[in-house]
Coordinates of C-alpha atoms in Angstrom, one line a residue:
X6 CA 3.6 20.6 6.9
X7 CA 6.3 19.9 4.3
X8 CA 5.7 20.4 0.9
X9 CA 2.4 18.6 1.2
X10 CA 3.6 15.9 3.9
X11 CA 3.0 15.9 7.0
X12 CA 5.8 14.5 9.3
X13 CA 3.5 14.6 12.5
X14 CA 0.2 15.1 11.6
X15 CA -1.7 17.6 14.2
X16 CA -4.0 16.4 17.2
X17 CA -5.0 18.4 20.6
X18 CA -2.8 17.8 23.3
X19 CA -5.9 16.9 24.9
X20 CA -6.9 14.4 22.6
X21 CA -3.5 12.2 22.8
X22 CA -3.7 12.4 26.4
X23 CA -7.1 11.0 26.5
X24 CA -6.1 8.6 24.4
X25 CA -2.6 7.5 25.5
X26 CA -3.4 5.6 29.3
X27 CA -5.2 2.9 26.6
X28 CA -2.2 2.7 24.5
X29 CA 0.1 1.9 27.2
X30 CA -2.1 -0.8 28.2
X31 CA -1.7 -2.4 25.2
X32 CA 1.8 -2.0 25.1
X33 CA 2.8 -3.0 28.6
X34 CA 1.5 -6.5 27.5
X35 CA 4.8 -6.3 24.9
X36 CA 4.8 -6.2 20.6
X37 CA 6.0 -10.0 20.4
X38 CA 2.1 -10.8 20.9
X39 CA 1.5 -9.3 17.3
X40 CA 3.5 -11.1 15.7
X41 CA 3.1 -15.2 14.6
X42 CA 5.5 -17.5 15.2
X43 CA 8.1 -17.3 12.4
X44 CA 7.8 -19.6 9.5
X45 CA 10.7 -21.6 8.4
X46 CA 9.5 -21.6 4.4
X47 CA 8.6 -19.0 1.8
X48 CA 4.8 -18.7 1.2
X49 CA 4.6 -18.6 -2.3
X50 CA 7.0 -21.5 -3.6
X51 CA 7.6 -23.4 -0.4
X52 CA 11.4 -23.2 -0.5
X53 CA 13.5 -23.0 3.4
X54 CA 16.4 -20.7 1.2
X55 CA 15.2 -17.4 2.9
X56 CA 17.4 -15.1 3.3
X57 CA 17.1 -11.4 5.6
X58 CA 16.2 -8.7 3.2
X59 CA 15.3 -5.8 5.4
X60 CA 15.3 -5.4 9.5
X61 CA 13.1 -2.3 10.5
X62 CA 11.2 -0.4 13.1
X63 CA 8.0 1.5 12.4
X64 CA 8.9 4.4 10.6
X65 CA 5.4 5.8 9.2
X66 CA 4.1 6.1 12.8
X67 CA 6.9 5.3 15.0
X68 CA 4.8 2.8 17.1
X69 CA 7.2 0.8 19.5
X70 CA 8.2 -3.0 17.4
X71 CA 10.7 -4.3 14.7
X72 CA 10.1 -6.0 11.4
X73 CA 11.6 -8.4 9.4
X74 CA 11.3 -8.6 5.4
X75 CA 13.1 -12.0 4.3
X76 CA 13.7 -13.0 0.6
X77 CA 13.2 -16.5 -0.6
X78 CA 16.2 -17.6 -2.7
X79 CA 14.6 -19.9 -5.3
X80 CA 11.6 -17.9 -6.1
X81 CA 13.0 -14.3 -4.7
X82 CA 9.6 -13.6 -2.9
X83 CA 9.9 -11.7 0.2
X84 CA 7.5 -11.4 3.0
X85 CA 8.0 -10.3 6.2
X86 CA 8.7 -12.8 8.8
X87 CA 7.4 -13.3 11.0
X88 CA 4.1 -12.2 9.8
X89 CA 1.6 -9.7 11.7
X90 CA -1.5 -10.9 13.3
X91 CA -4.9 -9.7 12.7
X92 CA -4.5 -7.7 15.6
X93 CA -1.2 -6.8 15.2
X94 CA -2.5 -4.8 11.3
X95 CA -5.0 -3.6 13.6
X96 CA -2.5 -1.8 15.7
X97 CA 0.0 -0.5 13.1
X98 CA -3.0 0.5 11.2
X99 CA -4.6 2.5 13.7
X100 CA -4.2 6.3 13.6
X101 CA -2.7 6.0 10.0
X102 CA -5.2 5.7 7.2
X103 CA -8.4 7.8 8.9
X104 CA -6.6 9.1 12.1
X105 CA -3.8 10.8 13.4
X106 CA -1.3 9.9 10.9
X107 CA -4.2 10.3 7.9
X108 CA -2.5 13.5 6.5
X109 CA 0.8 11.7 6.0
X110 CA -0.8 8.6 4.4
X111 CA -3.1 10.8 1.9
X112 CA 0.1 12.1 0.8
X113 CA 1.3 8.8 0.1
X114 CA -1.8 7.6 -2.0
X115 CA -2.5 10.6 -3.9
X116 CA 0.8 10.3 -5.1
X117 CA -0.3 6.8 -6.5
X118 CA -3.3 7.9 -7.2
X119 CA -3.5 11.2 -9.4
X120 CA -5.8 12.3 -11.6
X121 CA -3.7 11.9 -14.8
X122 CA -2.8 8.5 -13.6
X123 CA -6.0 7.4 -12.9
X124 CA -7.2 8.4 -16.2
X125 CA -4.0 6.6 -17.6
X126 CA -5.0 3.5 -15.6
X127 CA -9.0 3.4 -17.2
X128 CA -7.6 4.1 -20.6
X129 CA -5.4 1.4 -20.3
X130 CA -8.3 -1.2 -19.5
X131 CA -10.4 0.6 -22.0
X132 CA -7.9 -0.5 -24.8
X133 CA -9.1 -4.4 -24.2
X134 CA -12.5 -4.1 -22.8
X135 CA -15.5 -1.4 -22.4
X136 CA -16.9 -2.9 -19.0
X137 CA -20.3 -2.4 -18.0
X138 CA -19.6 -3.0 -14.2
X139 CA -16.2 -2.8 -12.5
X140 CA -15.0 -3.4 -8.5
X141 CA -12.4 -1.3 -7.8
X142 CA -10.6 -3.3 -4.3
X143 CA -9.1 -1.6 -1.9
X144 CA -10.6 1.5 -3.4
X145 CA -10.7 4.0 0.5
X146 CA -12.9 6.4 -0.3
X147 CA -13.5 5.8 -3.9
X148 CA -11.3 8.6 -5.8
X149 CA -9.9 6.2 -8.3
X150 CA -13.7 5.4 -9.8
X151 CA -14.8 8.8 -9.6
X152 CA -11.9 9.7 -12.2
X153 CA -12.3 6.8 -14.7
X154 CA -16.1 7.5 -14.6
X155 CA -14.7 9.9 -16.6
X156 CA -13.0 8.3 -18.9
X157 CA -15.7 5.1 -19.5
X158 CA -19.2 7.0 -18.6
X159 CA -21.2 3.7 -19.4
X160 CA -19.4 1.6 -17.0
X161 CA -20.8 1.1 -13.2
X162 CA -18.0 1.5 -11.1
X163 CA -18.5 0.1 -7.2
X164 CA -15.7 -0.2 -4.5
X165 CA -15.0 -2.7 -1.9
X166 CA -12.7 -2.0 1.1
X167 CA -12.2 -3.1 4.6
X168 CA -12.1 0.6 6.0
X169 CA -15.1 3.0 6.7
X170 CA -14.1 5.2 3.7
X171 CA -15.7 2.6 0.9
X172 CA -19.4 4.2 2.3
X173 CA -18.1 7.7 2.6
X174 CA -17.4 7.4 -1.5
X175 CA -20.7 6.0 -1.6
X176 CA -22.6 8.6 -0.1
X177 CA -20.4 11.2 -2.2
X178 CA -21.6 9.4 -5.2
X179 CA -17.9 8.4 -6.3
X180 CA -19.3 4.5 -6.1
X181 CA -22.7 3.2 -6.7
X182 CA -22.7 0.1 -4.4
X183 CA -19.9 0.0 -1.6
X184 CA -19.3 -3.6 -0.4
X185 CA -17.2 -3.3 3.3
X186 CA -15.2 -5.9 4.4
X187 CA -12.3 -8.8 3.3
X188 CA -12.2 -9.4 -0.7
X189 CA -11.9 -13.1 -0.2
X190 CA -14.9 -12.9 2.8
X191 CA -17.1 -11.0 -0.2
X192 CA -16.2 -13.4 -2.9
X193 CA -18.9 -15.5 -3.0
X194 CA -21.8 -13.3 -2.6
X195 CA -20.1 -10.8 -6.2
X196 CA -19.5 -14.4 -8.0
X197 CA -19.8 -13.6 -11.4
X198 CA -20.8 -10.0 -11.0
X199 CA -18.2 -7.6 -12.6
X200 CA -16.2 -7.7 -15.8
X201 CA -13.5 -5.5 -14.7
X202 CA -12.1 -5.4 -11.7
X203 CA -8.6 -3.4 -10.3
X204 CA -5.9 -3.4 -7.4
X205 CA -4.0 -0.8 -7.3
X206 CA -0.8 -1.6 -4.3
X207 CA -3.7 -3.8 -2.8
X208 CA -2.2 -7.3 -2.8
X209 CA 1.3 -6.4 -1.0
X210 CA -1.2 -5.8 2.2
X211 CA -2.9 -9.1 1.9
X212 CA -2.2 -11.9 4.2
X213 CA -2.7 -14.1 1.3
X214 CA -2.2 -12.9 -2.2
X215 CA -3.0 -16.3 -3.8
X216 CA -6.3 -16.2 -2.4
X217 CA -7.2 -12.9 -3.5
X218 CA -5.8 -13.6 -6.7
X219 CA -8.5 -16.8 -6.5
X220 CA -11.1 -15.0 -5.3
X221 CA -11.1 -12.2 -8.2
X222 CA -11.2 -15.1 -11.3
X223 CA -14.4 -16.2 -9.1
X224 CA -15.7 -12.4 -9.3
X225 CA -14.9 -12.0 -12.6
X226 CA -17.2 -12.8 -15.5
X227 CA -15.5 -15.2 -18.0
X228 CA -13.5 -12.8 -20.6
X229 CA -13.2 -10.2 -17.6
X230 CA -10.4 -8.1 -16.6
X231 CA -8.1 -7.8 -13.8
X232 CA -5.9 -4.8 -13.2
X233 CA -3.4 -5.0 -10.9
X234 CA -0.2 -2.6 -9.7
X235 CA 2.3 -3.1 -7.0
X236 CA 5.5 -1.9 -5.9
X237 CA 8.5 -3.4 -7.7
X238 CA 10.9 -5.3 -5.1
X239 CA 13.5 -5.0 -7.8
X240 CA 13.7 -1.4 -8.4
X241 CA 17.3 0.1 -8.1
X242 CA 15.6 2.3 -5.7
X243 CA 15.4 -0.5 -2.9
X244 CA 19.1 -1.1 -3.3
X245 CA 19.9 2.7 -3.3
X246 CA 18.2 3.6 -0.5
X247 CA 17.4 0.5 1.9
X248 CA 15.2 1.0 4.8
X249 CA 14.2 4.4 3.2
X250 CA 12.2 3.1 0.8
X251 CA 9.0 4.2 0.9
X252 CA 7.4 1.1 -1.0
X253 CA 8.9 -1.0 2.0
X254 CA 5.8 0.1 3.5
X255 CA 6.6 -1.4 7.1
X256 CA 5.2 -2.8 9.0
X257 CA 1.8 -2.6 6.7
X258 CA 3.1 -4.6 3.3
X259 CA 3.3 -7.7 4.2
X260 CA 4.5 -9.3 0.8
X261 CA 6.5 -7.6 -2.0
X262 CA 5.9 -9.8 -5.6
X263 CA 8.1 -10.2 -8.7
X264 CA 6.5 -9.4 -11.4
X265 CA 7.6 -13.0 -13.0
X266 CA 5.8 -14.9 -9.5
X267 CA 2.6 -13.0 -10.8
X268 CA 2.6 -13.7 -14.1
X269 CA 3.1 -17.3 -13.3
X270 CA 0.4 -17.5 -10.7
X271 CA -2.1 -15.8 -12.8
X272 CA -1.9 -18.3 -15.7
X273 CA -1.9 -20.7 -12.9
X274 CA -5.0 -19.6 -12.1
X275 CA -6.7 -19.2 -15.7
X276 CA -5.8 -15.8 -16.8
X277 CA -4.1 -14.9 -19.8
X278 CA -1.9 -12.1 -19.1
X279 CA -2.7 -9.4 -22.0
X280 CA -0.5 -6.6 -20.9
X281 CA 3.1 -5.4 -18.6
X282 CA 4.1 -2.1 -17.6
X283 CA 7.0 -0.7 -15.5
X284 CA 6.9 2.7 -17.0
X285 CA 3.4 4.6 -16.6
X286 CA 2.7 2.9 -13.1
X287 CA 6.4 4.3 -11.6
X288 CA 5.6 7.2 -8.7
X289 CA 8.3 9.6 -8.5
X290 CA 8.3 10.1 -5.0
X291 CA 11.1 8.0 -4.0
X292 CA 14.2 10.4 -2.9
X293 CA 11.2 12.5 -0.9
X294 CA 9.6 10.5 0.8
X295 CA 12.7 8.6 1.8
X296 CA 14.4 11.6 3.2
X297 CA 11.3 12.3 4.8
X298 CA 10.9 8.7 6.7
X299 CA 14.6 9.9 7.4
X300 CA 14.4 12.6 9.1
X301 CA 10.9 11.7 11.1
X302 CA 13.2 8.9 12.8
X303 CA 15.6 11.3 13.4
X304 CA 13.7 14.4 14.7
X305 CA 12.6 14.7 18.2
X306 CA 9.9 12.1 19.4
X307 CA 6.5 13.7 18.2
X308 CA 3.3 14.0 21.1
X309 CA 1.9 10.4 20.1
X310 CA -0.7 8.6 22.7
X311 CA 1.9 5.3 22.2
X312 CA 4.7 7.8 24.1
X313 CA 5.2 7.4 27.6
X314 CA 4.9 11.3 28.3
X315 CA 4.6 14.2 26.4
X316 CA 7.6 15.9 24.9
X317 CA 8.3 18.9 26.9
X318 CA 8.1 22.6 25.3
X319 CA 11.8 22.9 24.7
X320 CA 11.6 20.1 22.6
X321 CA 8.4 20.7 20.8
X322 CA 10.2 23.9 19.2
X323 CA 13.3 22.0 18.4
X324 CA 11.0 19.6 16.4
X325 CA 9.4 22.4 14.7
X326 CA 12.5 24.8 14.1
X327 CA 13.8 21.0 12.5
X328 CA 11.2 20.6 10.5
X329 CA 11.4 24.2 9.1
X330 CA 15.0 23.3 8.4
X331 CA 14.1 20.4 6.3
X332 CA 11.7 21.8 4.3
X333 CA 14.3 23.4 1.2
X334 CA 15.7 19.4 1.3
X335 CA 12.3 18.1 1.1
X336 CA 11.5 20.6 -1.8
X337 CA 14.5 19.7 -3.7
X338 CA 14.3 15.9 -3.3
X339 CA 10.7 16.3 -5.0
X340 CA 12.0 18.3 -7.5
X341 CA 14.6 15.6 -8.0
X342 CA 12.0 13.2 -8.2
X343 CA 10.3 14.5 -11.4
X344 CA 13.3 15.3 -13.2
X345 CA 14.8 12.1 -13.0
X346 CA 10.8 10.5 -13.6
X347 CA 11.5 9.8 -17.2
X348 CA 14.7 8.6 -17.2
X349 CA 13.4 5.7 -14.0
X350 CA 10.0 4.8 -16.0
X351 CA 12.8 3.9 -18.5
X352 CA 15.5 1.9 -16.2
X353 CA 15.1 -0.5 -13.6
X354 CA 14.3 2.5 -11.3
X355 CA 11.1 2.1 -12.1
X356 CA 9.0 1.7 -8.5
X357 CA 6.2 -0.1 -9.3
X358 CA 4.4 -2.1 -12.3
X359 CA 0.6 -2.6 -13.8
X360 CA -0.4 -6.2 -14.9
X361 CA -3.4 -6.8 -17.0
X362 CA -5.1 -10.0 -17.2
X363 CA -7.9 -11.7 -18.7
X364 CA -10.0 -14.7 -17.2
X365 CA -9.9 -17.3 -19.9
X366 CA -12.8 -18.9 -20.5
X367 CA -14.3 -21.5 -18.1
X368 CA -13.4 -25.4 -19.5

């Protein structure tokens, strides 16, 4: 543990053993199967003036594979190229969000996801609209509705999510109705059913942001509410520190979005876009967690089941007696994070931004 994050996030030797002969099954078949076949246009304005915007391994989990981020030149979308399959998200996913890697990636959310800013993000909806029901997508285990609760005490706040976590926030009371599966599979059966709804860094992990985007104006009630936050692809933070960017999010974000494509495509679609931030929805985690990615590629290979062998005990105490050693850096980047917080929310440092949007009115 590092100042909250976990570079390697503990397992029984046991338990990766057990688990590794199935891993290198999957693997001896090679990563290219995980990947399709590389498309020669951008997927959100149909422009061939793409451009490479990032080349990258795995450096959340350090599964074996390399990913491509591209840029479109008219539109300045960029997607990674070529894409994931279904089973390839299945594979980088594993062990991340409710397995071994879950400590690192809880780190990551509830830095997104605070109390305060959760709060921040109901009041802000609260200012244009006192729902009586609201979805929160992509919503794990329902923390984000069990805060605003707070803040709007009438409204009934459900989650949907593709994970196992939507029923554990049911059963904890966080959400009164969890709905499990894909937004755009769900769609038609919640037609019409919520006047709020919210994604919070939900739509970079789509495989089709239009469609999600479609599928929440059919959700939404006419006069409804859609919130919606996402990393910023032009931050100054990208450019500073590359690779190391933590809202990169490789190999998992599969689309980073302008905020001026979203806007557009959202009166496309029949909203009316009532509100912008880049200030409230920044995270100030960028110099930590990217000297953290940092040094987890550069420390000594971790026991993972995807390793051929275990590391030997000479070189499980380097790795610890390392990760000691980084820990004053670590402490001092997030330090360095806050600090500079109010001077990015107010500069084009800012990480990520907050759209809200009404749903106009059906013709």
């Amino acid at each position: 543990m590092t100042g909250g994050l976990t570079l390697t996030a503990p397992a029984t030797p046991q338990a990766v053993a057990e688990r590794r002969p199935a891993y290198l099954t999957e693997l001896a078949q090679g990563t290219e199967r995980f990947h399709e076949p590389r498309r020669p246009d951008c997927p959100w304005c149909g422009s061939t003036r793409l451009r490479t915007r990032l080349r990258t391994t795995d450096l959340l989990q350090h599964k074996p594979g390399s990913f491509t981020l591209v840029q479109c030149g008219s539109c300045a979308h960029s997607f990674q190229n070529p894409r994931l399959t279904s089973e390839g998200l299945d594979f980088y996913y594993r062990d991340f969000c409710e397995g071994r890697y879950a400590d690192q990636a809880e780190w990551i959310f509830r830095a997104r996801t605070s109390t305060h800013r959760d709060r921040s993000r109901a009041r802000a909806l609260a200012a244009f609209i006192e729902p009586e029901s609201w979805l929160d997508i992509g919503t794990g285990q329902g923390h984000f509705p069990a805060v605003a609760q707070e803040v709007l005490p009438y409204t009934a706040f459900d989650g949907l999510d593709s994970g196992e976590g939507v029923e554990e926030g049911r059963r904890a009371g966080r959400v009164e109705r969890a709905h499990q599966g894909l937004f755009t599979d769900l769609a038609p059966g919640l037609e019409g059913g919520y006047d709020a709804l919210s994604m919070f860094h939900y739509l970079g992990r789509s495989r089709d942001p239009r469609e999600e985007l479609k599928a929440a104006h059919r959700v939404l009630r006419p006069g409804g509410h859609l919130m919606i936050e996402l990393p910023d692809p032009e931050s100054r933070f990208a450019k500073l520190l590359g690779k190391w960017w933590i809202s990169y999010f490789q190999p998992q974000h599969l689309h980073l979005i302008p905020l001026a494509n979203l806007r557009a495509e959202l009166r496309a679609l029949g909203y009316t876009v009532v509100a912008v931030d880049r200030s409230e929805p920044h995270v100030p985690l960028d110099l930590a967690a990217g000297l953290a990615l940092f040094a987890g590629r550069h420390l000594p290979d971790a026991d993972d089941p995807w390793r051929t062998k275990a590391p030997g005990g000479a070189q499980r105490i380097l790795r610890k007696v390392l990760m000691y050693a980084v820990a004053p850096a670590f402490l001092a980047a997030c330090a360095a994070d806050r600090v500079l917080a109010p001077l990015a929310r107010r500069t084009r440092f800012s990480n990520a931004y907050r759209v809200i949007a009404r749903r106009d009115p059906d013709a």
